CSV table of C-alpha atoms and ligand atoms in Angstrom, one decimal:
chain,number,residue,atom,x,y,z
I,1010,UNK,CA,85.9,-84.2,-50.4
I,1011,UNK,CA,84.8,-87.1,-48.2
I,1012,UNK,CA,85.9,-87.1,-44.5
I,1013,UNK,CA,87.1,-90.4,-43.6
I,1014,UNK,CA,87.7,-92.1,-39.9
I,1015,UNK,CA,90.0,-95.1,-40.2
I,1016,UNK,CA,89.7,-97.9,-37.0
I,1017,UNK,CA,93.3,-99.6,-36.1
I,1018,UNK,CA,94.9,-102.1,-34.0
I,1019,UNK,CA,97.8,-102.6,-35.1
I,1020,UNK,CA,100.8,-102.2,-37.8
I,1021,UNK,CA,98.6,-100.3,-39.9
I,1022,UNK,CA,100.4,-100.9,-43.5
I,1023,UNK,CA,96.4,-100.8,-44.8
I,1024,UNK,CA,96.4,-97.6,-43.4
I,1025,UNK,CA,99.3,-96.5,-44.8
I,1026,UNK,CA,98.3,-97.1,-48.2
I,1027,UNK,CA,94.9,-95.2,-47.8
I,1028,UNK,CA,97.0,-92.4,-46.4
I,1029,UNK,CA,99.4,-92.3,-50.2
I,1030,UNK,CA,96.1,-93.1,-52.2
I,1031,UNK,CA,94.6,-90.2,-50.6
I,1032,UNK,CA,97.6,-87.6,-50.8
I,1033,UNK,CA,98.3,-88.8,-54.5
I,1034,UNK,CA,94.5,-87.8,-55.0
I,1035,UNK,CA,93.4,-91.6,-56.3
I,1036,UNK,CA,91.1,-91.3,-53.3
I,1037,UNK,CA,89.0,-88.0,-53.2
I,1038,UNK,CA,89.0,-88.0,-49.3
I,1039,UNK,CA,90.6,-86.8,-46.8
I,1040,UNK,CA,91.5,-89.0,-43.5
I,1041,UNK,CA,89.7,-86.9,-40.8
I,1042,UNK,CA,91.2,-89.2,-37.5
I,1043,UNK,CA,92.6,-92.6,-36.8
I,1044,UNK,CA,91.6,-94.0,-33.6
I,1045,UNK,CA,93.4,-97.3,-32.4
I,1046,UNK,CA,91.9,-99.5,-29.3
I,1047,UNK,CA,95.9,-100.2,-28.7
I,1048,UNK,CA,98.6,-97.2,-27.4
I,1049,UNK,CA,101.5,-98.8,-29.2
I,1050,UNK,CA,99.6,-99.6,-32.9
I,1051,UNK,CA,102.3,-98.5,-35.2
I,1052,UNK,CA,99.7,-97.5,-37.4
I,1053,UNK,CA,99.3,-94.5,-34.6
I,1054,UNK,CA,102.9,-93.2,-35.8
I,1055,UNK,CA,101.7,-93.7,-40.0
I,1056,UNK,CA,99.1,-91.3,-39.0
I,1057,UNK,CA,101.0,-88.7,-36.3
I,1058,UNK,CA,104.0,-88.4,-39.5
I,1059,UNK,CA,101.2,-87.8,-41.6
I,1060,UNK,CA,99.4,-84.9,-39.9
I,1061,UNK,CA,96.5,-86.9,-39.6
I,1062,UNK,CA,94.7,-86.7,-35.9
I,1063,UNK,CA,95.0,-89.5,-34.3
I,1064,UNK,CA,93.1,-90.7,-30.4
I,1065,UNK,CA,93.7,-93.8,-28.4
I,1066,UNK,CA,90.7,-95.8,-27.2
I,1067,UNK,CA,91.4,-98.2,-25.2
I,1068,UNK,CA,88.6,-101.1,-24.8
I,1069,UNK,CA,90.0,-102.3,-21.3
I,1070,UNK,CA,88.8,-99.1,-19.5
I,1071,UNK,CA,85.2,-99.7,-20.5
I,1072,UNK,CA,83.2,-102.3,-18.4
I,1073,UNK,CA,81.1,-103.6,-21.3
I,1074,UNK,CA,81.7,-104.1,-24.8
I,1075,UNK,CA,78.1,-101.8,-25.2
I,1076,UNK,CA,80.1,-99.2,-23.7
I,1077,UNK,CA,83.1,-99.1,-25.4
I,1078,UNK,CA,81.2,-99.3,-28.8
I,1079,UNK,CA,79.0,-96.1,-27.4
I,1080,UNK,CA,82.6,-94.2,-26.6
I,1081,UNK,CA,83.8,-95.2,-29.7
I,1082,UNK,CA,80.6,-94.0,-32.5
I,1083,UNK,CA,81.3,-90.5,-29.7
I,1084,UNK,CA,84.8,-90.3,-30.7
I,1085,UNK,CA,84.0,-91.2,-34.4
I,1086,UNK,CA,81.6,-88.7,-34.7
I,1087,UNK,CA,82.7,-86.1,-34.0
I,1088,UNK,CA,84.8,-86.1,-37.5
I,1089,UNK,CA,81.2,-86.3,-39.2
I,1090,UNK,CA,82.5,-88.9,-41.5
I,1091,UNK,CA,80.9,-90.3,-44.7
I,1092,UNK,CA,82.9,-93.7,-44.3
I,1093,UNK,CA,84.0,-95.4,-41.0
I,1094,UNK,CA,87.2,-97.8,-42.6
I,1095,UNK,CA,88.3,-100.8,-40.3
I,1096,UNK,CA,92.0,-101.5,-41.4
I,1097,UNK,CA,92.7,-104.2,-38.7
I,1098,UNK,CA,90.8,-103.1,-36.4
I,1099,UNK,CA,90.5,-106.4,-34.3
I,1100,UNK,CA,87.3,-106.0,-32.3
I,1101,UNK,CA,84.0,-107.7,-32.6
I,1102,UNK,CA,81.7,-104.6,-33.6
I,1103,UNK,CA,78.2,-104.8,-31.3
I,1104,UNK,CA,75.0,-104.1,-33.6
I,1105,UNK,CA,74.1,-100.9,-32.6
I,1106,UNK,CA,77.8,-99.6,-34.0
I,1107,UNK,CA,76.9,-101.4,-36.6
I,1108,UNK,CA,73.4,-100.0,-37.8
I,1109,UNK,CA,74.9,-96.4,-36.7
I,1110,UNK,CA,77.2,-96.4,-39.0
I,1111,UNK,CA,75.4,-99.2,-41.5
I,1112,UNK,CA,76.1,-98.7,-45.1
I,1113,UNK,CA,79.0,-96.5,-44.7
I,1114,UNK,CA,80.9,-98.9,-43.4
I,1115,UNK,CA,84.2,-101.0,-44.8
I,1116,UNK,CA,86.2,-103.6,-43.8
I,1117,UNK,CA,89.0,-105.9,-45.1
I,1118,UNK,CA,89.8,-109.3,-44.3
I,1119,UNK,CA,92.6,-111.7,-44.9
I,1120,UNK,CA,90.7,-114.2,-46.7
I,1121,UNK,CA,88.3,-114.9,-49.7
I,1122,UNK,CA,85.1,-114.8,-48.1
I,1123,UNK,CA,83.1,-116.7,-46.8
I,1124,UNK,CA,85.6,-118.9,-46.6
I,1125,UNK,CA,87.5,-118.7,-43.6
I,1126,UNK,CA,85.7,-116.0,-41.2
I,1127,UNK,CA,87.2,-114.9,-38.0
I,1128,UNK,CA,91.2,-115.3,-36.8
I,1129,UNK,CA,93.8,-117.2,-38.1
I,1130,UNK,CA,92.9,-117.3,-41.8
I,1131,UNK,CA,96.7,-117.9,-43.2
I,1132,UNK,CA,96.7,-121.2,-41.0
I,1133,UNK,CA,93.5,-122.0,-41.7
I,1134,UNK,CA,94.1,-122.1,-45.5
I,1135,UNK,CA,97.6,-123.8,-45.2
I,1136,UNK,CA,95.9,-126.6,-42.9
I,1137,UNK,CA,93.3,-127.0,-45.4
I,1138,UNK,CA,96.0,-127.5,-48.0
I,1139,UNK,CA,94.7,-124.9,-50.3
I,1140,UNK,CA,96.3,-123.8,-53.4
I,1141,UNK,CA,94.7,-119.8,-53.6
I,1142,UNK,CA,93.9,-117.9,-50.8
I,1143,UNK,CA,93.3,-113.9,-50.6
I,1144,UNK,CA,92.1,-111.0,-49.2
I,1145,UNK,CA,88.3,-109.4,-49.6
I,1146,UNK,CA,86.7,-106.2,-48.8
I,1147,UNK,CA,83.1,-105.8,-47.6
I,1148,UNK,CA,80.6,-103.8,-46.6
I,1149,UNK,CA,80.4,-104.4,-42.6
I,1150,UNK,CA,76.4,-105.9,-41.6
I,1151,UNK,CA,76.1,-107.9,-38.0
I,1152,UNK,CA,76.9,-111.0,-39.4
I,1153,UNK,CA,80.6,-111.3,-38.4
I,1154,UNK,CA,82.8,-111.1,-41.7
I,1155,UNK,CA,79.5,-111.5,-43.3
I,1156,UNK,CA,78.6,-108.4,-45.0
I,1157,UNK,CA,78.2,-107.6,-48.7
I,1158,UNK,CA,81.9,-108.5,-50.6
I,1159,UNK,CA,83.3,-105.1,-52.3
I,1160,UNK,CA,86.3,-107.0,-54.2
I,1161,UNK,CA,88.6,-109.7,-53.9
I,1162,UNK,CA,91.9,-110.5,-54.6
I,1163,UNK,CA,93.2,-114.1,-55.1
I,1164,UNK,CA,97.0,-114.9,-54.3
I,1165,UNK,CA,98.7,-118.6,-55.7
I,1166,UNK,CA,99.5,-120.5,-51.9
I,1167,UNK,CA,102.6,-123.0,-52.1
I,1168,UNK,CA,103.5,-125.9,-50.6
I,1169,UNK,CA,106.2,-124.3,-48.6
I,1170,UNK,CA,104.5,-121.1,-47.5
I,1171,UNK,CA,104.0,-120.7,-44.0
I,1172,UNK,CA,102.6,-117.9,-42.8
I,1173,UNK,CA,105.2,-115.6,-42.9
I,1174,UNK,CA,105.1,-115.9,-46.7
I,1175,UNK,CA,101.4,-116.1,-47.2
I,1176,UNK,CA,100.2,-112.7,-45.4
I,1177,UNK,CA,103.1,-110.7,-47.1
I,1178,UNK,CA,101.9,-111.8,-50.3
I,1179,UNK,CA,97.9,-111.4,-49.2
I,1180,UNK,CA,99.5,-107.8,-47.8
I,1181,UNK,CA,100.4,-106.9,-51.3
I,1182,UNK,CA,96.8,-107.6,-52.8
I,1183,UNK,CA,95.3,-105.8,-49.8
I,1184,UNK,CA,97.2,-102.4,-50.2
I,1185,UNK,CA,96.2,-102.9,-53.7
I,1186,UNK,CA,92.0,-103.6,-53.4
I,1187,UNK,CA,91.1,-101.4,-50.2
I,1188,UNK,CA,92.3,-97.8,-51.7
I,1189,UNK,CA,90.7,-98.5,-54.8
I,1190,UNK,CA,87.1,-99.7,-52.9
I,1191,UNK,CA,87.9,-96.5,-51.0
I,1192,UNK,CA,88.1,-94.3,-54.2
I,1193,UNK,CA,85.1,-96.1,-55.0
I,1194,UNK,CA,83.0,-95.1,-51.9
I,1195,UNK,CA,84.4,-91.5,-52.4
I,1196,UNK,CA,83.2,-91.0,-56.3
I,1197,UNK,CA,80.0,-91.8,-55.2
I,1198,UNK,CA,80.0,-95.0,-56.9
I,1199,UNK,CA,79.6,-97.5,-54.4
I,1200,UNK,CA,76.6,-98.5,-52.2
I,1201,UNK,CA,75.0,-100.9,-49.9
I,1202,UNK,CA,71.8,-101.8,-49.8
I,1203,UNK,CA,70.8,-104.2,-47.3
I,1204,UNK,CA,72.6,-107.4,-48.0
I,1205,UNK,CA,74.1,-106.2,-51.5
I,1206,UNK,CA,76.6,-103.8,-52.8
I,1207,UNK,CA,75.9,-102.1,-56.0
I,1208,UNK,CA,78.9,-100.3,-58.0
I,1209,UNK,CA,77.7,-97.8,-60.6
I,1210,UNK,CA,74.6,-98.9,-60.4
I,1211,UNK,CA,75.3,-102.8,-61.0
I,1212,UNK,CA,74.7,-105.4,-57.9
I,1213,UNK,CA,78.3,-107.0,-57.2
I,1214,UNK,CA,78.6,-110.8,-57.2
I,1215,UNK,CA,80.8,-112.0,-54.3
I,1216,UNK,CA,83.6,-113.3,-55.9
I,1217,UNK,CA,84.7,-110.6,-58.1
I,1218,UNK,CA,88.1,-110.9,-58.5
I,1219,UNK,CA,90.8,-107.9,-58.8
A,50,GAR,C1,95.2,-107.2,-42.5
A,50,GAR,O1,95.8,-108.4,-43.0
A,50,GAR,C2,93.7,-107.3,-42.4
A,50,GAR,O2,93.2,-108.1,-43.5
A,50,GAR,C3,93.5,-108.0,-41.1
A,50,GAR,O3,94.5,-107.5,-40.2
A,50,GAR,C4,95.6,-107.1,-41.0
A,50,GAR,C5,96.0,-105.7,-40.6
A,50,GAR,O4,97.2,-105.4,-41.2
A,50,GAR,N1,92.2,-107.9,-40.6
A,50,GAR,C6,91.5,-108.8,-39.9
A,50,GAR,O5,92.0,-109.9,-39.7
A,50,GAR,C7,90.1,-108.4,-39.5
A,50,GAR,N2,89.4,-109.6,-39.1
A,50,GAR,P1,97.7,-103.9,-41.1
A,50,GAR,O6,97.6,-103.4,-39.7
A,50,GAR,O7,99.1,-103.9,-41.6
A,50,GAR,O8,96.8,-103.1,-42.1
């Protein structure tokens, strides 16, 4: 059973669905500890009803952002996981994190990369006047939001969504693609090497499409 540490900021609904794909047994892991950079994530309550472990660390009490990464691969640690999962977990990760925890290492983001890296992806696509937008997972390298895709999942974007609209129905697709990526990792079936993922043995293409 692989020990899994989950990284939040916020509402935590990606979190929440690791949490049911793991109790229903889709995921062969267990959640070992979510730590939030925020007090009042509600993901921090997802996890407490849960009887999963949870620690506050808060980024404004360390001087640099060095430092706060060091505290953080401490507190991470010390769970010995096999995969570190960022489910909006809204902090720029320094390199050394990175390589500490490099190849064991997922995150999601609310767009289909590489389009649209970095914040406000919803408005960003509705500006650009795009018809399909999405979510992808990835693999997690220094490039920001640049790191091997996992899976993607496209969603139809009207002419009247705003954003409201268009990050409920990204929401859906994400709940749907990060458990199973996460089942993935945990069967043993999923790698990175350097710039690439591999699934059973077969290099993914980036825009592999749930
Ligand atoms: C998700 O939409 C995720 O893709 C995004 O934050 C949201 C967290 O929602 N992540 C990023 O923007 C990372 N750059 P949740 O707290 O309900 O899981």
């Amino acid at each position: 059973m692989k020990s899994i540490v989950v990284l939040i900021s916020g509402s935590g609904s990606n979190l929440q669905a690791i949490i049911d794909a793991c109790s229903s047994g889709f995921i062969p892991g267990k959640i070992s500890a979510v730590i939030a950079n925020k007090a009042n994530a509600y993901g921090l309550v997802r996890a407490s009803d849960a009887g999963i472990t949870t620690q506050v660390l808060s980024h404004k009490t360390y001087a640099s952002r060095d430092h706060y990464d060091e505290a953080l691969i401490d507190a991470i640690d010390q769970h010995q996981p096999d995969l570190v999962v960022l489910a909006g977990f809204m902090r720029i990760l320094t390199p050394a994190f990175v390589q500490h925890y490099a190849g064991r290492l997922l995150n999601i983001h609310p767009s289909l990369l590489p389009k649209y890296q970095g914040l406000n992806t919803h408005q960003r696509a509705i500006d650009a006047g795009d018809t399909e937008h999405g979510c992808s997972v990835h693999f997690v390298t220094e490039q920001l939001d640049g790191g091997p895709v996992v899976l993607q999942a496209k969603v139809p974007l009207f002419s009247d969504d705003d954003v409201a609209t268009l990050s409920e129905r990204v929401h859906e697709q994400e709940h749907r693609i990060y458990p199973l990526v996460v089942r993935w990792f945990c069967q043993n079936r999923l790698q990175q090497q350097a710039d690439q993922a591999w699934l059973d043995g077969n290099i993914l293409a980036a825009n592999g499409y749930a």
